Short mmCIF file of N, CA and C in Angstrom, two decimals:
data_model
loop_
_atom_site.label_atom_id
_atom_site.label_comp_id
_atom_site.label_asym_id
_atom_site.label_seq_id
_atom_site.Cartn_x
_atom_site.Cartn_y
_atom_site.Cartn_z
N UNK A 234 34.77 5.67 31.72
CA UNK A 234 34.28 6.06 30.42
C UNK A 234 35.06 7.30 29.98
N UNK A 235 35.49 7.33 28.73
CA UNK A 235 36.27 8.46 28.22
C UNK A 235 35.35 9.63 27.88
N UNK A 236 35.97 10.81 27.67
CA UNK A 236 35.19 11.99 27.29
C UNK A 236 34.46 11.77 25.98
N UNK A 237 35.09 11.07 25.05
CA UNK A 237 34.45 10.80 23.77
C UNK A 237 33.21 9.94 23.94
N UNK A 238 33.28 8.95 24.78
CA UNK A 238 32.13 8.08 24.99
C UNK A 238 30.97 8.82 25.64
N UNK A 239 31.24 9.81 26.49
CA UNK A 239 30.14 10.55 27.10
C UNK A 239 29.52 11.52 26.10
N UNK A 240 30.28 12.02 25.13
CA UNK A 240 29.75 12.95 24.14
C UNK A 240 28.93 12.24 23.08
N UNK A 241 29.33 11.04 22.71
CA UNK A 241 28.65 10.27 21.67
C UNK A 241 28.31 8.90 22.23
N UNK A 242 27.02 8.63 22.36
CA UNK A 242 26.60 7.33 22.88
C UNK A 242 26.64 6.29 21.77
N UNK A 243 26.99 5.09 22.13
CA UNK A 243 27.05 3.98 21.18
C UNK A 243 25.64 3.47 20.88
N UNK A 244 25.38 3.23 19.61
CA UNK A 244 24.10 2.64 19.21
C UNK A 244 24.35 1.22 18.72
N UNK A 245 23.41 0.33 19.02
CA UNK A 245 23.50 -1.04 18.53
C UNK A 245 22.90 -1.17 17.13
N UNK A 246 21.85 -0.39 16.87
CA UNK A 246 21.13 -0.46 15.59
C UNK A 246 20.87 0.97 15.12
N UNK A 247 21.17 1.23 13.84
CA UNK A 247 20.82 2.50 13.23
C UNK A 247 19.93 2.20 12.02
N UNK A 248 18.72 2.70 12.07
CA UNK A 248 17.78 2.55 10.95
C UNK A 248 17.85 3.82 10.12
N UNK A 249 18.01 3.68 8.80
CA UNK A 249 18.16 4.81 7.90
C UNK A 249 17.02 4.80 6.90
N UNK A 250 16.34 5.94 6.77
CA UNK A 250 15.25 6.05 5.83
C UNK A 250 15.31 7.35 5.07
N UNK A 251 14.63 7.43 3.93
CA UNK A 251 14.70 8.63 3.12
C UNK A 251 13.95 9.83 3.70
N UNK A 252 12.80 9.61 4.34
CA UNK A 252 11.98 10.70 4.85
C UNK A 252 11.49 10.37 6.27
N UNK A 253 11.17 11.43 7.06
CA UNK A 253 10.51 11.16 8.34
C UNK A 253 9.20 10.42 8.09
N UNK A 254 8.92 9.45 8.85
CA UNK A 254 7.77 8.53 8.89
C UNK A 254 7.95 7.27 8.08
N UNK A 255 8.93 7.20 7.19
CA UNK A 255 9.14 5.98 6.41
C UNK A 255 9.54 4.81 7.28
N UNK A 256 10.41 5.03 8.23
CA UNK A 256 10.86 3.92 9.09
C UNK A 256 9.76 3.47 10.04
N UNK A 257 8.96 4.40 10.52
CA UNK A 257 7.86 4.01 11.40
C UNK A 257 6.88 3.13 10.64
N UNK A 258 6.63 3.47 9.37
CA UNK A 258 5.69 2.69 8.56
C UNK A 258 6.27 1.32 8.19
N UNK A 259 7.54 1.29 7.79
CA UNK A 259 8.09 0.04 7.29
C UNK A 259 8.63 -0.90 8.36
N UNK A 260 9.15 -0.35 9.45
CA UNK A 260 9.76 -1.24 10.45
C UNK A 260 9.62 -0.73 11.88
N UNK A 261 8.61 0.09 12.14
CA UNK A 261 8.40 0.62 13.48
C UNK A 261 8.25 -0.46 14.54
N UNK A 262 7.52 -1.51 14.23
CA UNK A 262 7.34 -2.61 15.19
C UNK A 262 8.65 -3.28 15.53
N UNK A 263 9.49 -3.48 14.52
CA UNK A 263 10.80 -4.09 14.75
C UNK A 263 11.68 -3.19 15.61
N UNK A 264 11.66 -1.88 15.33
CA UNK A 264 12.46 -0.94 16.12
C UNK A 264 12.01 -0.95 17.58
N UNK A 265 10.69 -0.93 17.81
CA UNK A 265 10.17 -0.96 19.17
C UNK A 265 10.56 -2.26 19.88
N UNK A 266 10.51 -3.38 19.17
CA UNK A 266 10.90 -4.66 19.75
C UNK A 266 12.39 -4.65 20.13
N UNK A 267 13.22 -4.13 19.25
CA UNK A 267 14.65 -4.06 19.55
C UNK A 267 14.92 -3.22 20.79
N UNK A 268 14.20 -2.11 20.92
CA UNK A 268 14.33 -1.27 22.13
C UNK A 268 13.91 -2.08 23.37
N UNK A 269 12.78 -2.78 23.27
CA UNK A 269 12.29 -3.59 24.41
C UNK A 269 13.29 -4.69 24.79
N UNK A 270 14.03 -5.17 23.81
CA UNK A 270 15.03 -6.21 24.06
C UNK A 270 16.33 -5.64 24.62
N UNK A 271 16.41 -4.33 24.77
CA UNK A 271 17.56 -3.70 25.38
C UNK A 271 18.59 -3.12 24.43
N UNK A 272 18.29 -3.14 23.14
CA UNK A 272 19.21 -2.55 22.16
C UNK A 272 19.05 -1.04 22.14
N UNK A 273 20.17 -0.33 21.95
CA UNK A 273 20.12 1.13 21.76
C UNK A 273 19.92 1.38 20.28
N UNK A 274 18.77 1.97 19.94
CA UNK A 274 18.37 2.14 18.56
C UNK A 274 18.37 3.62 18.20
N UNK A 275 18.83 3.92 16.99
CA UNK A 275 18.77 5.28 16.47
C UNK A 275 18.09 5.30 15.13
N UNK A 276 17.49 6.44 14.81
CA UNK A 276 16.82 6.64 13.52
C UNK A 276 17.50 7.81 12.82
N UNK A 277 17.80 7.63 11.53
CA UNK A 277 18.39 8.68 10.72
C UNK A 277 17.51 8.88 9.48
N UNK A 278 16.96 10.09 9.37
CA UNK A 278 16.18 10.47 8.19
C UNK A 278 17.11 11.24 7.25
N UNK A 279 17.23 10.79 6.00
CA UNK A 279 18.18 11.41 5.08
C UNK A 279 17.70 12.74 4.51
N UNK A 280 16.40 13.02 4.57
CA UNK A 280 15.86 14.30 4.10
C UNK A 280 14.76 14.75 5.06
N UNK A 281 14.32 15.99 4.88
CA UNK A 281 13.22 16.53 5.68
C UNK A 281 11.86 16.06 5.20
N UNK A 282 11.82 15.54 3.97
CA UNK A 282 10.53 15.16 3.38
C UNK A 282 9.89 16.29 2.62
N UNK A 283 10.51 17.45 2.63
CA UNK A 283 9.97 18.62 1.90
C UNK A 283 10.50 18.61 0.48
N UNK A 284 9.80 19.11 -0.49
CA UNK A 284 8.44 19.63 -0.39
C UNK A 284 7.42 18.49 -0.39
N UNK A 285 6.31 18.73 0.23
CA UNK A 285 5.23 17.76 0.27
C UNK A 285 3.90 18.48 0.19
N UNK A 286 2.89 17.88 -0.39
CA UNK A 286 1.59 18.55 -0.46
C UNK A 286 0.84 18.54 0.87
N UNK A 287 1.34 17.81 1.86
CA UNK A 287 0.62 17.70 3.14
C UNK A 287 1.50 18.16 4.29
N UNK A 288 0.93 18.93 5.17
CA UNK A 288 1.62 19.34 6.38
C UNK A 288 2.69 20.37 6.12
N UNK A 289 3.55 20.54 7.13
CA UNK A 289 4.65 21.49 7.07
C UNK A 289 5.88 20.87 7.71
N UNK A 290 7.01 21.52 7.55
CA UNK A 290 8.24 21.05 8.17
C UNK A 290 8.08 20.95 9.68
N UNK A 291 7.44 21.93 10.28
CA UNK A 291 7.24 21.93 11.73
C UNK A 291 6.32 20.79 12.18
N UNK A 292 5.25 20.57 11.45
CA UNK A 292 4.34 19.48 11.76
C UNK A 292 5.05 18.14 11.65
N UNK A 293 5.82 17.97 10.59
CA UNK A 293 6.55 16.72 10.37
C UNK A 293 7.55 16.47 11.51
N UNK A 294 8.22 17.54 11.94
CA UNK A 294 9.20 17.42 13.04
C UNK A 294 8.50 17.00 14.34
N UNK A 295 7.35 17.60 14.63
CA UNK A 295 6.60 17.23 15.84
C UNK A 295 6.14 15.78 15.77
N UNK A 296 5.63 15.37 14.61
CA UNK A 296 5.16 13.99 14.46
C UNK A 296 6.33 13.00 14.58
N UNK A 297 7.48 13.34 14.01
CA UNK A 297 8.65 12.46 14.10
C UNK A 297 9.10 12.29 15.54
N UNK A 298 9.08 13.39 16.29
CA UNK A 298 9.47 13.32 17.70
C UNK A 298 8.47 12.48 18.51
N UNK A 299 7.20 12.67 18.23
CA UNK A 299 6.18 11.87 18.93
C UNK A 299 6.35 10.38 18.62
N UNK A 300 6.61 10.06 17.36
CA UNK A 300 6.83 8.65 16.97
C UNK A 300 8.06 8.08 17.65
N UNK A 301 9.13 8.87 17.74
CA UNK A 301 10.36 8.42 18.40
C UNK A 301 10.06 8.05 19.84
N UNK A 302 9.29 8.89 20.51
CA UNK A 302 8.96 8.63 21.91
C UNK A 302 8.10 7.38 22.06
N UNK A 303 7.10 7.23 21.19
CA UNK A 303 6.22 6.06 21.26
C UNK A 303 7.02 4.77 21.06
N UNK A 304 7.94 4.78 20.09
CA UNK A 304 8.76 3.60 19.81
C UNK A 304 9.81 3.35 20.90
N UNK A 305 10.11 4.36 21.70
CA UNK A 305 11.12 4.21 22.74
C UNK A 305 12.54 4.39 22.22
N UNK A 306 12.67 4.90 21.02
CA UNK A 306 14.00 5.09 20.40
C UNK A 306 14.68 6.29 21.05
N UNK A 307 15.90 6.12 21.56
CA UNK A 307 16.56 7.23 22.27
C UNK A 307 17.20 8.28 21.39
N UNK A 308 17.40 8.01 20.11
CA UNK A 308 18.11 8.96 19.24
C UNK A 308 17.46 9.03 17.87
N UNK A 309 17.28 10.26 17.39
CA UNK A 309 16.79 10.48 16.03
C UNK A 309 17.47 11.72 15.49
N UNK A 310 17.92 11.64 14.25
CA UNK A 310 18.50 12.79 13.56
C UNK A 310 17.86 12.88 12.19
N UNK A 311 17.55 14.12 11.79
CA UNK A 311 16.97 14.36 10.48
C UNK A 311 17.87 15.35 9.75
N UNK A 312 18.30 15.01 8.56
CA UNK A 312 19.09 15.90 7.73
C UNK A 312 18.27 17.12 7.38
N UNK A 313 18.92 18.23 7.10
CA UNK A 313 18.21 19.44 6.68
C UNK A 313 18.03 19.47 5.17
N UNK A 314 18.41 18.42 4.48
CA UNK A 314 18.28 18.37 3.02
C UNK A 314 16.83 18.15 2.59
N UNK A 315 16.36 18.88 1.58
CA UNK A 315 15.02 18.63 1.06
C UNK A 315 15.03 17.34 0.23
N UNK A 316 13.85 16.83 -0.03
CA UNK A 316 13.70 15.66 -0.88
C UNK A 316 14.03 16.05 -2.31
N UNK A 317 14.84 15.26 -2.97
CA UNK A 317 15.17 15.51 -4.38
C UNK A 317 13.99 15.09 -5.24
N UNK A 318 13.65 15.91 -6.19
CA UNK A 318 12.52 15.59 -7.07
C UNK A 318 12.98 14.97 -8.33
#
C-alpha cells in the first residue's frame, strides 16, 4: 500500500446532504445496510445546519457523531459553512 493510500482511505459510497441529520432521516437505513454488506461508506454534510432555532453547534456535532457510530459509518465530514438563508 502506498503512502497516499494509508493517508486517505478509499470509500465505496459517499452520501452527501445539506445539513447534519438529513442523511440519517432520508437514507440512514440504506447506509447501515451498505455498511453491513461490507461497503466503506462516508457521510458529507455540506453545512453545519446553523443557524437553527433548536440546539447548538456542539449538540448537533455530538448527535451527528452518535448517529455515525450507530449506522456503522467509518467516515463523516461536516463543512464549517453555515446554512444559507
